[in-house]
Amino acid sequence: MKRVNILLGGPKSEYPDELSKSIKGIPGPWIGADRGSLYLISHGILPEIAIGDFDSINKKEQKLLRDNVHDFQKFPPEKDDTDSELCILAAKEKFNAAEYYIYGGTGGRIDHFLVNLFLPYDQRFLSFYDKLYFKSATNTIRFFRPGRYTIYHKEGMKYVGFVNLGPVTHLNILDAKYKLDDFTAMKPVSWASNEFVKDTINFGFESGIIAVIQSRDKK
């Protein structure tokens, strides 16, 4: 399967327009976490899986999910994984997709966002972290393994940041507004507020993990 969509329980203010204006036109099945499952049902989408501790919804809403979603997985609030981790792992097990589009994962609580940002260092995500794509109204995040890449400018996004999440060697940003030549560091660094000067940017590195974040300011 090419694409699976995951809707987490982050604030609706961070949802991109496609979730409210054209959600039925988004290809691929859906998995919902907590209140995200309710949002899907209210917009005519029946999630393949509803998963989480459901601590943010009441018993009546939980019954609605139980009665309508074939695979309803409820976990106790006292658990080792966040709802986002549970959702992504369930999506990988069920679909083994080429891409995992994750909505509602970059707003709200900072501690939960950091869990998502550091997923590449969790062994359970090691084989597919570069298939994760976080998308919100003002940010997109994609993770990269060592190599050489061409990235494309996302419509509506003004800035692009290159973040080595840990040690990195020989990072080169070749044709952005601000270039970087053969950078090596043993600590995380965020090369923020760079910009596209054409439709693409080429970059590469020899070791480490890079998160590429395209973003814009809130309106």
Short mmCIF file of C-alpha atoms in Angstrom, two decimals:
data_model
loop_
_atom_site.label_atom_id
_atom_site.label_comp_id
_atom_site.label_asym_id
_atom_site.label_seq_id
_atom_site.Cartn_x
_atom_site.Cartn_y
_atom_site.Cartn_z
CA MET A 1 0.00 0.00 0.00
CA LYS A 2 1.30 3.41 -0.95
CA ARG A 3 -0.11 5.71 1.75
CA VAL A 4 -1.74 5.52 5.19
CA ASN A 5 -3.09 8.56 7.05
CA ILE A 6 -2.98 9.01 10.82
CA LEU A 7 -4.93 11.67 12.69
CA LEU A 8 -3.68 12.34 16.20
CA GLY A 9 -5.43 14.32 18.90
CA GLY A 10 -3.57 17.60 18.45
CA PRO A 11 -5.40 20.94 18.33
CA LYS A 12 -7.68 21.52 15.33
CA SER A 13 -6.11 24.95 14.90
CA GLU A 14 -3.02 23.12 13.60
CA TYR A 15 -4.90 21.05 11.00
CA PRO A 16 -4.08 21.87 7.36
CA ASP A 17 -6.95 23.06 5.17
CA GLU A 18 -7.27 19.70 3.44
CA LEU A 19 -8.62 18.13 6.63
CA SER A 20 -11.61 20.45 6.75
CA LYS A 21 -12.16 21.22 3.07
CA SER A 22 -11.34 18.03 1.17
CA ILE A 23 -10.61 15.19 3.59
CA LYS A 24 -12.51 12.65 1.49
CA GLY A 25 -10.20 13.41 -1.41
CA ILE A 26 -7.11 12.34 0.54
CA PRO A 27 -6.00 8.91 -0.72
CA GLY A 28 -5.44 5.94 1.56
CA PRO A 29 -7.03 4.50 4.72
CA TRP A 30 -7.14 6.30 8.06
CA ILE A 31 -6.18 5.51 11.64
CA GLY A 32 -7.37 7.77 14.44
CA ALA A 33 -5.95 8.43 17.88
CA ASP A 34 -8.24 9.47 20.69
CA ARG A 35 -10.25 12.55 19.60
CA GLY A 36 -8.84 12.25 16.10
CA SER A 37 -11.11 9.24 15.51
CA LEU A 38 -14.17 11.33 16.37
CA TYR A 39 -13.10 14.04 13.94
CA LEU A 40 -12.81 11.45 11.16
CA ILE A 41 -16.28 10.02 11.80
CA SER A 42 -17.81 13.50 11.96
CA HIS A 43 -16.37 14.17 8.49
CA GLY A 44 -17.61 10.95 6.93
CA ILE A 45 -14.43 8.90 7.28
CA LEU A 46 -14.55 5.54 9.07
CA PRO A 47 -11.08 4.83 10.47
CA GLU A 48 -9.64 1.36 10.06
CA ILE A 49 -8.36 1.54 13.64
CA ALA A 50 -9.27 3.77 16.58
CA ILE A 51 -6.51 3.60 19.14
CA GLY A 52 -5.39 5.33 22.34
CA ASP A 53 -6.25 5.75 25.99
CA PHE A 54 -9.25 7.96 25.07
CA ASP A 55 -8.76 10.10 28.15
CA SER A 56 -9.87 13.18 26.23
CA ILE A 57 -13.34 11.90 25.25
CA ASN A 58 -16.35 10.88 27.34
CA LYS A 59 -18.06 7.48 27.61
CA LYS A 60 -20.76 8.36 25.09
CA GLU A 61 -18.13 9.29 22.53
CA GLN A 62 -16.18 6.13 23.26
CA LYS A 63 -19.34 4.08 22.68
CA LEU A 64 -19.79 5.79 19.31
CA LEU A 65 -16.32 4.65 18.34
CA ARG A 66 -16.80 1.11 19.67
CA ASP A 67 -20.05 0.75 17.74
CA ASN A 68 -18.67 2.02 14.45
CA VAL A 69 -14.96 1.18 14.25
CA HIS A 70 -14.20 -2.49 13.68
CA ASP A 71 -10.77 -2.33 15.31
CA PHE A 72 -11.13 -0.33 18.55
CA GLN A 73 -8.01 -0.55 20.74
CA LYS A 74 -8.18 1.05 24.17
CA PHE A 75 -5.08 1.32 26.35
CA PRO A 76 -4.78 2.40 29.98
CA PRO A 77 -3.60 5.99 30.54
CA GLU A 78 -0.63 4.60 32.49
CA LYS A 79 1.36 3.22 29.57
CA ASP A 80 4.86 3.47 28.14
CA ASP A 81 3.87 4.70 24.65
CA THR A 82 2.12 7.86 23.55
CA ASP A 83 -0.96 7.59 21.36
CA SER A 84 1.11 8.67 18.36
CA GLU A 85 3.57 5.83 18.89
CA LEU A 86 0.72 3.34 19.24
CA CYS A 87 -0.93 4.63 16.06
CA ILE A 88 2.18 4.57 13.92
CA LEU A 89 3.17 1.08 15.06
CA ALA A 90 -0.37 -0.21 14.44
CA ALA A 91 -0.33 1.35 10.97
CA LYS A 92 2.99 -0.30 10.17
CA GLU A 93 1.77 -3.70 11.35
CA LYS A 94 -1.52 -3.56 9.45
CA PHE A 95 -0.52 -1.85 6.21
CA ASN A 96 3.29 -1.74 5.86
CA ALA A 97 2.81 1.33 3.66
CA ALA A 98 5.26 3.31 1.57
CA GLU A 99 4.27 6.56 3.32
CA TYR A 100 2.66 7.47 6.64
CA TYR A 101 1.03 10.90 6.65
CA ILE A 102 0.59 12.07 10.24
CA TYR A 103 -1.71 14.96 11.11
CA GLY A 104 -2.19 16.60 14.50
CA GLY A 105 1.29 15.68 15.70
CA THR A 106 3.13 19.00 15.81
CA GLY A 107 0.88 21.22 17.93
CA GLY A 108 -0.28 21.04 21.52
CA ARG A 109 2.00 19.66 24.21
CA ILE A 110 5.71 20.11 23.60
CA ASP A 111 6.65 16.87 25.37
CA HIS A 112 4.42 14.90 22.98
CA PHE A 113 5.85 16.74 19.99
CA LEU A 114 9.38 15.85 21.09
CA VAL A 115 8.41 12.18 21.26
CA ASN A 116 7.43 12.45 17.58
CA LEU A 117 10.58 14.37 16.66
CA PHE A 118 12.85 11.75 18.20
CA LEU A 119 11.06 8.67 16.78
CA PRO A 120 14.04 7.86 14.50
CA TYR A 121 16.09 6.97 17.59
CA ASP A 122 13.55 4.38 18.77
CA GLN A 123 14.60 0.94 17.49
CA ARG A 124 10.98 0.06 16.66
CA PHE A 125 10.90 2.82 14.05
CA LEU A 126 14.41 2.30 12.70
CA SER A 127 13.32 0.46 9.55
CA PHE A 128 10.75 3.03 8.41
CA TYR A 129 11.29 6.43 10.07
CA ASP A 130 12.12 7.93 6.68
CA LYS A 131 8.59 7.03 5.54
CA LEU A 132 6.97 9.27 8.19
CA TYR A 133 5.62 12.64 7.09
CA PHE A 134 4.21 15.04 9.67
CA LYS A 135 1.92 17.72 8.27
CA SER A 136 0.16 20.66 9.92
CA ALA A 137 -1.15 24.05 8.84
CA THR A 138 2.26 25.67 9.34
CA ASN A 139 4.84 22.86 9.28
CA THR A 140 5.89 19.71 7.49
CA ILE A 141 8.56 17.34 8.83
CA ARG A 142 10.34 14.51 7.06
CA PHE A 143 13.31 12.46 8.29
CA PHE A 144 16.30 11.49 6.14
CA ARG A 145 18.96 8.79 6.37
CA PRO A 146 22.53 9.44 5.18
CA GLY A 147 22.70 10.08 1.46
CA ARG A 148 22.12 12.73 -1.18
CA TYR A 149 18.67 14.19 -1.77
CA THR A 150 16.63 16.69 -3.73
CA ILE A 151 13.71 18.22 -1.84
CA TYR A 152 10.85 20.16 -3.37
CA HIS A 153 9.28 23.40 -2.18
CA LYS A 154 5.90 22.76 -0.52
CA GLU A 155 3.23 25.21 -1.62
CA GLY A 156 2.51 27.87 0.99
CA MET A 157 5.64 27.23 3.04
CA LYS A 158 8.19 30.06 3.18
CA TYR A 159 11.04 28.58 5.22
CA VAL A 160 13.02 25.38 5.30
CA GLY A 161 15.10 24.13 8.22
CA PHE A 162 17.68 21.35 8.35
CA VAL A 163 17.99 19.80 11.81
CA ASN A 164 20.59 17.21 12.67
CA LEU A 165 18.84 15.43 15.52
CA GLY A 166 22.12 14.10 16.90
CA PRO A 167 25.70 13.77 15.65
CA VAL A 168 26.11 14.41 11.92
CA THR A 169 29.05 14.29 9.52
CA HIS A 170 29.72 16.09 6.25
CA LEU A 171 26.39 17.87 5.92
CA ASN A 172 26.17 19.96 2.75
CA ILE A 173 23.31 22.25 1.72
CA LEU A 174 24.10 23.13 -1.85
CA ASP A 175 21.66 25.52 -3.48
CA ALA A 176 19.44 27.08 -0.83
CA LYS A 177 19.48 30.77 0.05
CA TYR A 178 22.04 29.97 2.75
CA LYS A 179 24.54 27.26 1.84
CA LEU A 180 26.38 24.96 4.24
CA ASP A 181 29.68 23.34 3.42
CA ASP A 182 30.90 20.06 4.93
CA PHE A 183 29.48 20.57 8.43
CA THR A 184 30.21 18.03 11.17
CA ALA A 185 29.01 18.16 14.78
CA MET A 186 28.55 15.87 17.76
CA LYS A 187 25.42 17.63 19.03
CA PRO A 188 22.02 18.58 17.58
CA VAL A 189 21.87 21.79 15.55
CA SER A 190 18.87 23.45 13.90
CA TRP A 191 19.77 25.30 10.70
CA ALA A 192 16.56 27.31 10.72
CA SER A 193 14.95 29.95 8.48
CA ASN A 194 16.64 28.93 5.26
CA GLU A 195 14.70 29.49 2.04
CA PHE A 196 14.28 28.09 -1.45
CA VAL A 197 15.66 30.18 -4.30
CA LYS A 198 14.13 27.81 -6.87
CA ASP A 199 11.73 24.87 -6.68
CA THR A 200 14.31 22.44 -5.27
CA ILE A 201 17.21 22.21 -2.83
CA ASN A 202 19.92 19.57 -2.95
CA PHE A 203 21.58 18.40 0.25
CA GLY A 204 23.48 15.42 1.58
CA PHE A 205 25.34 14.00 4.56
CA GLU A 206 27.41 10.92 5.41
CA SER A 207 26.13 9.91 8.85
CA GLY A 208 23.39 10.89 11.28
CA ILE A 209 19.68 11.71 10.95
CA ILE A 210 18.35 14.93 9.43
CA ALA A 211 14.84 16.32 9.90
CA VAL A 212 13.84 18.69 7.13
CA ILE A 213 11.13 21.11 8.25
CA GLN A 214 9.26 23.35 5.83
CA SER A 215 7.27 26.04 7.61
CA ARG A 216 5.48 29.34 7.51
CA ASP A 217 4.32 31.86 10.07
CA LYS A 218 0.77 31.66 11.37
CA LYS A 219 -1.66 34.00 9.63
#
